[in-house]
Coordinates of C-alpha atoms and ligand atoms in Angstrom, one line a residue:
M1 CA -99.9 -26.8 75.9
P2 CA -96.5 -27.2 76.8
V3 CA -94.5 -30.7 75.5
P4 CA -94.0 -32.9 79.0
E5 CA -90.7 -33.9 80.4
P6 CA -90.1 -37.5 78.6
A7 CA -89.2 -40.0 81.8
R8 CA -86.4 -40.5 82.6
G9 CA -85.3 -44.7 82.1
L10 CA -85.0 -47.1 84.2
R11 CA -82.1 -49.1 84.7
V12 CA -83.5 -53.0 84.2
A13 CA -81.1 -55.6 85.0
L14 CA -81.9 -59.1 84.1
L15 CA -80.0 -62.1 86.4
G16 CA -80.8 -65.2 84.3
C17 CA -80.2 -66.2 81.1
G18 CA -82.7 -69.3 81.0
V19 CA -86.0 -71.1 80.1
V20 CA -87.6 -67.8 82.0
G21 CA -84.6 -64.9 81.7
T22 CA -84.1 -65.7 77.3
E23 CA -88.5 -64.9 77.5
V24 CA -87.9 -62.3 79.6
A25 CA -85.2 -60.7 77.9
R26 CA -87.1 -61.0 74.7
M27 CA -90.9 -59.3 76.2
L28 CA -88.4 -56.6 76.8
L29 CA -86.6 -55.6 74.0
E30 CA -90.0 -56.3 71.3
Q31 CA -92.5 -55.5 73.6
G32 CA -90.7 -52.2 74.8
T33 CA -93.0 -48.9 73.5
D34 CA -95.9 -50.2 75.1
L35 CA -94.6 -51.4 78.1
A36 CA -92.7 -47.8 78.9
A37 CA -96.1 -46.8 77.8
R38 CA -97.7 -48.6 80.8
A39 CA -95.5 -47.9 83.4
G40 CA -95.2 -44.4 82.4
A41 CA -91.1 -44.4 82.2
P42 CA -89.6 -47.2 79.5
L43 CA -87.8 -50.5 80.3
E44 CA -84.1 -50.3 79.5
L45 CA -82.3 -53.4 79.8
A46 CA -78.9 -52.6 81.3
G47 CA -77.5 -56.4 81.4
I48 CA -78.5 -60.1 81.6
A49 CA -75.6 -62.0 84.6
V50 CA -75.0 -65.3 82.8
R51 CA -72.5 -67.9 83.7
D52 CA -70.8 -68.3 80.8
A53 CA -71.2 -65.0 78.5
S54 CA -69.6 -66.6 75.4
R55 CA -72.4 -69.4 75.3
P56 CA -74.5 -70.4 71.9
R57 CA -77.4 -68.0 73.0
D58 CA -81.4 -68.1 71.2
A59 CA -81.1 -64.2 68.6
A60 CA -83.3 -62.1 70.4
I61 CA -80.3 -62.0 72.9
P62 CA -78.3 -59.3 72.0
R63 CA -74.5 -59.7 72.7
A64 CA -74.0 -56.9 74.5
L65 CA -75.7 -56.6 77.7
L66 CA -74.3 -60.0 78.6
T67 CA -72.5 -60.2 81.6
E68 CA -70.1 -62.2 83.9
D69 CA -70.4 -59.1 87.1
A70 CA -73.5 -59.3 88.3
E71 CA -72.8 -57.3 91.5
S72 CA -72.0 -54.7 88.8
L73 CA -75.1 -55.2 86.7
V74 CA -77.2 -54.9 90.2
A75 CA -75.6 -52.0 91.7
G76 CA -76.3 -49.3 88.7
A77 CA -80.2 -50.0 88.6
D78 CA -83.4 -49.7 89.5
I79 CA -85.2 -52.6 88.8
V80 CA -84.0 -56.5 89.4
I81 CA -85.1 -59.5 88.1
E82 CA -84.3 -62.6 89.1
V83 CA -84.9 -65.9 87.4
M84 CA -81.3 -67.4 87.8
G85 CA -82.7 -69.4 90.9
G86 CA -81.0 -71.5 93.6
L87 CA -80.6 -70.0 97.3
E88 CA -77.2 -68.0 96.0
P89 CA -76.0 -66.3 94.7
A90 CA -79.6 -64.5 94.5
R91 CA -80.0 -64.7 97.9
G92 CA -77.6 -61.7 98.5
L93 CA -77.9 -61.3 94.7
L94 CA -81.2 -59.3 96.1
L95 CA -80.2 -58.6 98.9
R96 CA -78.1 -56.1 97.6
A97 CA -81.1 -55.0 95.0
I98 CA -82.7 -53.8 97.6
E99 CA -80.1 -52.7 99.5
G100 CA -78.8 -50.4 97.2
G101 CA -83.1 -48.5 96.9
A102 CA -83.8 -51.4 93.9
A103 CA -87.3 -52.5 93.4
V104 CA -86.4 -56.5 93.3
V105 CA -88.8 -58.9 90.7
T106 CA -88.1 -62.8 91.6
A107 CA -90.1 -66.7 90.2
N108 CA -87.6 -68.1 93.0
K109 CA -89.3 -69.8 94.6
A110 CA -87.6 -72.4 96.4
L111 CA -85.6 -69.0 97.4
L112 CA -89.2 -66.6 99.3
A113 CA -90.0 -70.3 100.5
V114 CA -87.0 -70.0 103.4
D115 CA -85.7 -67.4 103.4
G116 CA -89.1 -65.3 102.1
P117 CA -89.0 -63.3 104.9
T118 CA -85.5 -61.9 105.2
L119 CA -85.9 -60.4 101.7
Y120 CA -89.6 -59.3 102.7
K121 CA -88.1 -57.1 106.3
A122 CA -85.2 -56.2 104.4
A123 CA -87.6 -54.6 101.2
D124 CA -89.7 -53.1 104.4
S125 CA -86.7 -51.2 105.2
A126 CA -85.9 -49.4 102.3
G127 CA -89.1 -48.9 100.9
V128 CA -88.7 -50.9 98.1
D129 CA -91.4 -53.4 95.9
I130 CA -90.4 -57.2 96.0
Y131 CA -93.0 -59.3 94.0
Y132 CA -92.7 -62.4 92.7
E133 CA -96.4 -64.1 91.0
A134 CA -94.3 -65.5 89.4
A135 CA -93.0 -68.4 91.8
V136 CA -96.3 -69.1 92.4
A137 CA -98.2 -70.8 89.4
G138 CA -95.9 -69.5 86.7
A139 CA -98.9 -67.4 84.1
I140 CA -102.0 -67.6 86.5
P141 CA -102.7 -64.6 88.4
I142 CA -102.6 -65.8 91.9
V143 CA -100.4 -63.8 94.2
R144 CA -101.7 -61.0 93.5
P145 CA -105.6 -61.6 93.7
V146 CA -104.5 -63.4 97.7
R147 CA -102.7 -60.7 98.7
E148 CA -104.9 -57.6 96.7
S149 CA -107.8 -58.9 95.6
L150 CA -108.4 -61.5 98.4
A151 CA -106.9 -58.4 101.9
G152 CA -111.5 -57.7 102.8
D153 CA -111.7 -61.7 103.0
H154 CA -111.1 -64.8 104.9
V155 CA -109.8 -67.2 103.2
R156 CA -110.5 -70.8 104.9
R157 CA -108.9 -73.1 102.1
V158 CA -106.8 -72.9 98.9
L159 CA -106.3 -76.3 96.7
G160 CA -104.7 -77.4 93.5
I161 CA -102.3 -78.3 90.8
V162 CA -99.2 -76.1 91.4
N163 CA -96.6 -78.5 89.2
G164 CA -96.1 -78.6 85.7
T165 CA -94.5 -80.6 85.8
T166 CA -96.1 -83.3 87.5
N167 CA -99.1 -83.1 85.9
Y168 CA -97.2 -83.6 82.1
V169 CA -95.8 -87.0 83.7
L170 CA -99.1 -88.2 85.7
D171 CA -101.3 -87.1 82.8
Q172 CA -98.4 -89.5 80.4
M173 CA -98.5 -91.9 82.4
A174 CA -102.5 -91.9 81.9
T175 CA -102.8 -92.2 78.3
G176 CA -99.9 -94.7 78.2
G177 CA -97.4 -92.7 76.0
L178 CA -94.1 -92.5 79.1
D179 CA -93.0 -93.5 81.5
L180 CA -92.3 -91.5 85.3
D181 CA -88.4 -90.8 83.6
G182 CA -89.6 -90.7 80.1
A183 CA -91.9 -87.7 81.2
V184 CA -89.8 -86.3 83.6
R185 CA -86.8 -85.7 80.6
Q186 CA -89.7 -83.9 77.9
A187 CA -90.3 -81.9 80.8
Q188 CA -87.2 -81.2 81.0
E189 CA -86.8 -80.6 77.0
L190 CA -90.2 -78.4 77.8
G191 CA -88.7 -75.7 80.0
Y192 CA -91.3 -77.2 82.4
A193 CA -89.5 -79.1 85.0
E194 CA -86.0 -77.1 87.7
A195 CA -82.2 -77.1 87.2
D196 CA -82.9 -80.3 89.1
P197 CA -86.4 -82.3 89.0
T198 CA -86.3 -84.0 91.8
A199 CA -87.7 -80.7 93.1
D200 CA -90.7 -81.2 90.8
V201 CA -90.9 -85.0 91.4
D202 CA -90.2 -85.0 95.4
G203 CA -92.5 -82.0 95.6
Y204 CA -90.2 -79.6 96.5
D205 CA -91.0 -77.5 94.0
A206 CA -95.4 -77.2 95.3
A207 CA -94.5 -77.7 98.6
A208 CA -92.7 -73.9 98.0
K209 CA -95.4 -72.8 96.3
A210 CA -98.1 -74.1 99.0
A211 CA -95.4 -72.3 101.9
I212 CA -96.7 -68.5 99.6
L213 CA -99.9 -69.3 98.9
A214 CA -100.9 -70.5 102.9
S215 CA -98.5 -67.4 104.4
L216 CA -99.9 -64.9 102.0
A217 CA -104.1 -66.9 102.6
F218 CA -103.9 -67.1 106.1
H219 CA -101.4 -63.8 107.4
T220 CA -99.3 -66.2 109.3
R221 CA -95.5 -67.5 108.0
V222 CA -95.1 -70.1 106.8
S223 CA -91.9 -72.0 105.2
A224 CA -90.9 -74.6 103.1
D225 CA -90.4 -76.9 106.1
D226 CA -93.7 -77.1 107.4
V227 CA -95.1 -78.1 104.4
A228 CA -96.1 -81.7 104.7
R229 CA -95.2 -83.5 101.7
E230 CA -94.3 -86.0 99.5
G231 CA -93.9 -86.6 96.1
I232 CA -95.1 -88.3 93.2
R233 CA -92.4 -91.1 92.4
G234 CA -94.2 -93.9 94.2
I235 CA -97.0 -94.2 91.8
T236 CA -96.5 -96.1 88.9
S237 CA -98.8 -96.8 86.1
D238 CA -100.5 -99.6 88.0
D239 CA -101.8 -97.5 90.3
V240 CA -102.8 -94.8 88.1
A241 CA -104.7 -97.3 85.8
W242 CA -106.4 -98.2 89.3
A243 CA -107.6 -94.7 90.0
A244 CA -109.3 -94.7 85.7
R245 CA -111.2 -98.5 86.8
T246 CA -112.1 -96.7 89.5
G247 CA -113.6 -92.7 88.7
H248 CA -110.7 -90.9 89.0
A249 CA -107.1 -89.8 87.9
V250 CA -103.4 -89.4 90.2
K251 CA -102.8 -85.5 90.5
L252 CA -100.4 -83.5 93.1
L253 CA -102.0 -81.3 95.2
A254 CA -101.3 -78.9 97.6
I255 CA -103.7 -78.5 99.5
A256 CA -103.5 -75.6 102.7
E257 CA -106.3 -74.3 105.2
Q258 CA -107.4 -72.7 108.1
T259 CA -109.5 -74.5 110.6
G260 CA -110.2 -73.1 114.2
E261 CA -106.7 -75.5 115.6
G262 CA -104.0 -73.1 113.1
V263 CA -103.1 -73.6 109.8
S264 CA -102.8 -77.8 107.6
V265 CA -100.5 -77.2 104.6
R266 CA -99.5 -79.8 102.9
V267 CA -99.1 -81.6 99.2
H268 CA -98.8 -84.5 98.1
P269 CA -100.4 -87.8 95.6
A270 CA -103.7 -87.6 95.6
L271 CA -107.6 -89.5 93.9
V272 CA -109.4 -86.5 92.2
P273 CA -113.0 -88.0 91.0
I274 CA -112.8 -88.0 87.0
D275 CA -115.9 -85.1 87.2
H276 CA -113.8 -83.1 89.2
P277 CA -112.1 -79.6 87.4
L278 CA -109.1 -80.8 88.9
A279 CA -108.8 -84.3 87.2
G280 CA -109.5 -81.8 84.0
V281 CA -105.5 -80.2 84.6
K282 CA -104.0 -81.0 81.9
G283 CA -100.4 -81.6 81.2
A284 CA -98.6 -78.7 82.5
F285 CA -101.4 -76.7 83.2
N286 CA -102.1 -75.9 86.8
A287 CA -105.0 -75.4 88.8
V288 CA -105.8 -73.6 91.7
F289 CA -109.6 -73.5 94.0
V290 CA -109.7 -70.7 96.8
E291 CA -112.7 -70.6 99.2
A292 CA -112.9 -67.4 100.9
D293 CA -116.4 -66.9 103.8
G294 CA -117.5 -63.8 101.4
A295 CA -115.8 -63.8 97.8
G296 CA -116.8 -68.2 98.4
P297 CA -115.8 -70.7 95.6
L298 CA -112.8 -69.3 93.1
M299 CA -111.1 -70.6 90.4
F300 CA -108.0 -69.7 89.3
Y301 CA -105.9 -72.4 86.0
G302 CA -103.5 -71.3 82.8
Q303 CA -100.0 -72.5 82.4
G304 CA -97.8 -72.8 85.1
A305 CA -94.5 -73.8 83.6
G306 CA -92.8 -73.1 80.7
G307 CA -90.6 -69.8 79.6
R308 CA -92.9 -67.7 77.8
P309 CA -96.2 -68.3 80.6
T310 CA -94.1 -67.6 83.1
A311 CA -92.5 -64.4 81.7
S312 CA -95.6 -63.2 80.8
A313 CA -95.7 -62.6 85.1
V314 CA -92.5 -61.3 85.5
V315 CA -92.9 -58.8 83.5
G316 CA -96.3 -58.0 84.6
D317 CA -94.4 -57.2 88.1
V318 CA -92.3 -54.6 86.8
V319 CA -94.3 -53.3 84.7
S320 CA -95.7 -52.8 88.5
A321 CA -93.0 -51.9 90.2
A322 CA -91.6 -49.3 87.6
R323 CA -95.5 -48.1 88.4
H324 CA -94.8 -47.1 90.9
R325 CA -90.4 -45.6 90.3
V326 CA -92.5 -43.1 88.2
L327 CA -96.3 -42.6 90.8
G328 CA -94.2 -42.8 94.1
G329 CA -96.4 -45.5 96.2
K330 CA -94.5 -49.0 97.6
G331 CA -97.1 -52.5 97.4
P332 CA -97.7 -54.2 99.7
Q333 CA -96.1 -56.1 102.4
E334 CA -95.4 -59.4 104.1
S335 CA -98.9 -59.2 106.0
T336 CA -97.4 -61.9 109.2
Y337 CA -100.1 -60.6 112.0
A338 CA -102.9 -63.4 112.6
A339 CA -100.2 -65.5 113.4
R340 CA -102.3 -68.7 113.9
P341 CA -100.5 -72.0 114.6
L342 CA -99.0 -74.5 112.6
L343 CA -100.5 -78.3 112.7
P344 CA -98.4 -81.3 112.8
P345 CA -99.0 -83.5 109.1
D346 CA -101.1 -86.3 110.5
A347 CA -104.1 -83.9 111.9
A348 CA -104.9 -83.6 108.5
V349 CA -108.3 -85.8 107.8
T350 CA -109.2 -87.0 104.0
R351 CA -110.5 -90.7 102.5
Y352 CA -108.4 -92.4 101.3
Q353 CA -108.6 -95.6 99.0
V354 CA -106.3 -98.4 99.9
R355 CA -105.7 -101.9 97.3
L356 CA -104.7 -104.5 99.3
R357 CA -103.8 -108.4 97.7
V358 CA -105.6 -110.8 100.4
A359 CA -105.0 -114.2 100.4
D360 CA -109.1 -115.6 98.4
L361 CA -110.0 -117.1 101.8
P362 CA -113.7 -116.9 103.7
G363 CA -114.3 -114.5 106.3
V364 CA -110.9 -112.5 105.0
L365 CA -113.1 -109.8 104.2
A366 CA -115.0 -109.1 107.4
Q367 CA -111.2 -109.6 109.3
V368 CA -109.9 -106.5 107.1
A369 CA -112.6 -104.4 107.7
G370 CA -113.1 -105.8 111.5
V371 CA -109.4 -103.8 111.7
V372 CA -110.3 -100.7 110.2
G373 CA -113.4 -100.5 112.3
D374 CA -111.6 -101.2 115.4
H375 CA -109.4 -98.1 114.6
G376 CA -112.4 -95.3 114.2
V377 CA -111.9 -96.3 110.6
S378 CA -115.3 -96.3 108.5
I379 CA -115.1 -97.4 104.9
D380 CA -117.4 -95.5 102.4
T381 CA -117.2 -99.1 99.3
V382 CA -115.5 -101.9 99.2
R383 CA -114.7 -103.7 95.0
Q384 CA -113.0 -106.8 95.3
T385 CA -111.0 -108.7 91.7
G386 CA -110.0 -111.7 91.5
P387 CA -109.4 -114.6 92.9
S388 CA -106.0 -115.0 90.1
E389 CA -103.3 -117.2 91.7
G390 CA -105.5 -118.0 95.4
T391 CA -105.4 -114.5 95.8
A392 CA -108.1 -111.2 95.9
E393 CA -107.8 -108.0 95.3
L394 CA -109.5 -105.5 98.0
V395 CA -110.2 -101.9 96.9
L396 CA -111.0 -99.8 100.3
T397 CA -112.3 -96.9 99.7
T398 CA -112.3 -94.7 103.6
H399 CA -115.1 -92.5 105.0
A400 CA -113.3 -88.9 106.3
A401 CA -110.1 -89.8 108.7
R402 CA -106.9 -88.6 110.2
E403 CA -104.4 -89.7 108.5
A404 CA -103.1 -91.1 112.8
S405 CA -105.4 -93.2 112.2
L406 CA -105.0 -94.3 109.1
A407 CA -101.4 -95.4 109.4
A408 CA -102.0 -96.8 112.4
T409 CA -104.9 -99.5 110.4
I410 CA -102.3 -99.8 108.2
A411 CA -100.2 -100.9 110.3
A412 CA -102.5 -103.1 111.7
V413 CA -103.8 -104.4 108.2
R414 CA -100.3 -105.1 107.2
T415 CA -99.9 -107.8 110.5
L416 CA -103.2 -109.7 109.7
E417 CA -102.3 -113.5 107.8
P418 CA -104.2 -113.8 104.8
V419 CA -102.7 -109.7 103.7
R420 CA -100.4 -111.2 101.5
E421 CA -99.2 -107.1 100.6
I422 CA -100.4 -104.2 101.0
T423 CA -100.1 -102.4 97.1
S424 CA -100.9 -98.9 97.7
V425 CA -102.8 -95.8 99.8
L426 CA -104.2 -92.8 98.2
R427 CA -105.4 -90.2 100.1
V428 CA -108.7 -88.8 97.8
E429 CA -109.6 -85.6 98.0
G430 CA -112.3 -83.1 95.5
Ligands
NAI501 N1 -89.0 -72.6 83.7 C1 -90.5 -72.7 84.7 O1 -91.5 -73.0 84.4 C2 -90.9 -72.4 85.6 C3 -89.2 -71.6 86.0 N2 -89.8 -70.4 87.6 C4 -88.4 -70.4 88.5 O2 -88.0 -69.1 87.4 C5 -86.4 -69.5 87.9 C6 -85.4 -70.6 86.7 O3 -85.8 -71.4 86.2 P1 -85.6 -71.2 84.5 O4 -85.5 -70.2 83.9 O5 -86.4 -72.4 83.8 O6 -84.5 -72.1 85.0 P2 -82.5 -72.1 84.2 O7 -81.8 -73.2 84.1 O8 -82.9 -72.6 82.9 O9 -81.5 -70.5 83.8 C7 -81.8 -70.6 84.9 C8 -79.9 -70.0 84.4 O10 -79.2 -68.9 85.4 C9 -78.0 -69.4 85.0 N3 -77.3 -69.4 86.2 C10 -78.0 -70.1 87.8 N4 -76.5 -68.9 88.4 C11 -76.0 -68.3 88.1 C12 -74.6 -67.1 88.5 N5 -74.4 -67.4 89.6 N6 -74.6 -65.8 87.1 C13 -76.0 -66.1 86.1 N7 -76.5 -66.4 85.4 C14 -76.7 -67.5 87.0 C15 -78.1 -70.4 84.8 O11 -76.5 -70.1 83.3 C16 -79.4 -70.8 83.8 O12 -79.0 -70.5 82.3 C17 -85.9 -70.6 88.9 O13 -86.2 -69.8 90.3 C18 -87.6 -71.5 89.1 O14 -87.7 -71.8 89.6 C19 -90.4 -70.4 88.2 C20 -91.8 -70.8 87.3 C21 -91.6 -71.0 86.1
LIG502 N1 -90.6 -76.6 87.5 C1 -92.1 -76.4 88.0 C2 -91.8 -74.5 87.2 C3 -92.8 -74.0 87.5 O1 -92.5 -73.4 88.6 C4 -93.0 -77.0 87.4 O2 -93.4 -77.5 86.9 O3 -94.5 -76.7 87.7
NA503 NA1 -98.6 -66.3 89.5

């Protein structure tokens, strides 16, 4: 039997050698034999583009591979991996890689949520792959299942925790371990946070991921600007403690829904009942629920951040792209044929928990309840604590109401004479 010709090695260019890039390089170098067998050709790490090649680095990174000339590295590559982050030069380098005929793999959700369509169109025209599993929920296979496994189904809703940093921070606040700033610092040290962690804290990172997931799930172009976004900066330790007292956990949720009217995508903190599976998602773990007509409910769970888990998703994509180089073919392209209308943020319908401090006088509860009812919002439960120093705390939980009705209700309640303070307004989900 003739001995098969060894396949030509594929030149892989790595852009960025931070938390994720270091682990991608380690996997490519340490698992070369297995990866070559799975891809059908050796994956040769041709170089690693960095800002400063003289900086001390992990011992696994061969100095000879480091270059400060990303443009030249990209020019000769079969597969380009972008784990630098940021919009530029990442976008320009990826476009040049695609135009030069390379397949690209990126973890850069911020870029994809802002200008993904430019990259998808370029990849389509050049007939090359663009893969981005690591861009949503780190190690969890979610992009591929939504894009490929559910391509025959009708997805109604995607709901989940897609930011590891904020989940870690809320967890620390709940256990009394650290305050928001201290927990964010620790998330940075653990490699979960973005280069600028305000992207995590203020919900931009989760909004980018929600936009990518909604685009895939609903075959409709959704960009970061289309997502109603609220981060966790306003969440206090008191909110977290009250949540526990009323049988909830505070979570930063990403919710993408398709209704008869269109598509709504939002990111905000919410109270999740303590017996709901999302309430049990701890640390930097993520979980995503997908509800589809045929499949019914699906749940995806795993590590949403961190160097090695994210590198797992990146290297998986590299193997897929390499297989296409060896065997021919191409992965799926962007699908936006449905072009569903995008609904305004205040069209969302959800339940709310409102905490307010009121004067401890007879009839106050009836007065508040009357104003709430006048706005078409119905109260599910009321809880009162106090009195203390002449005031009592009311905790109202509503039935499902439109965001716009709730906003008008809160504005009216705030003007009532006995109302001293609206302490917090949190959505209740799950
Ligand atoms: N850290 C995580 O858990 C996850 C990160 N991601 C994404 O992966 C990407 C990388 O994230 P990290 O590794 O955490 O960031 P990082 O900040 O640790 O690493 C980025 C590296 O790229 C380098 N870099 C930036 N601009 C460069 C340029 N022009 N030329 C050469 N090198 C350049 C930086 O110096 C840095 O070392 C980002 O897009 C991030 O959003 C995605 C999922 C999870
Ligand atoms: N900063 C992100 C990293 C992964 O996408 C997070 O905390 O989830
Ligand atoms: Na993923």
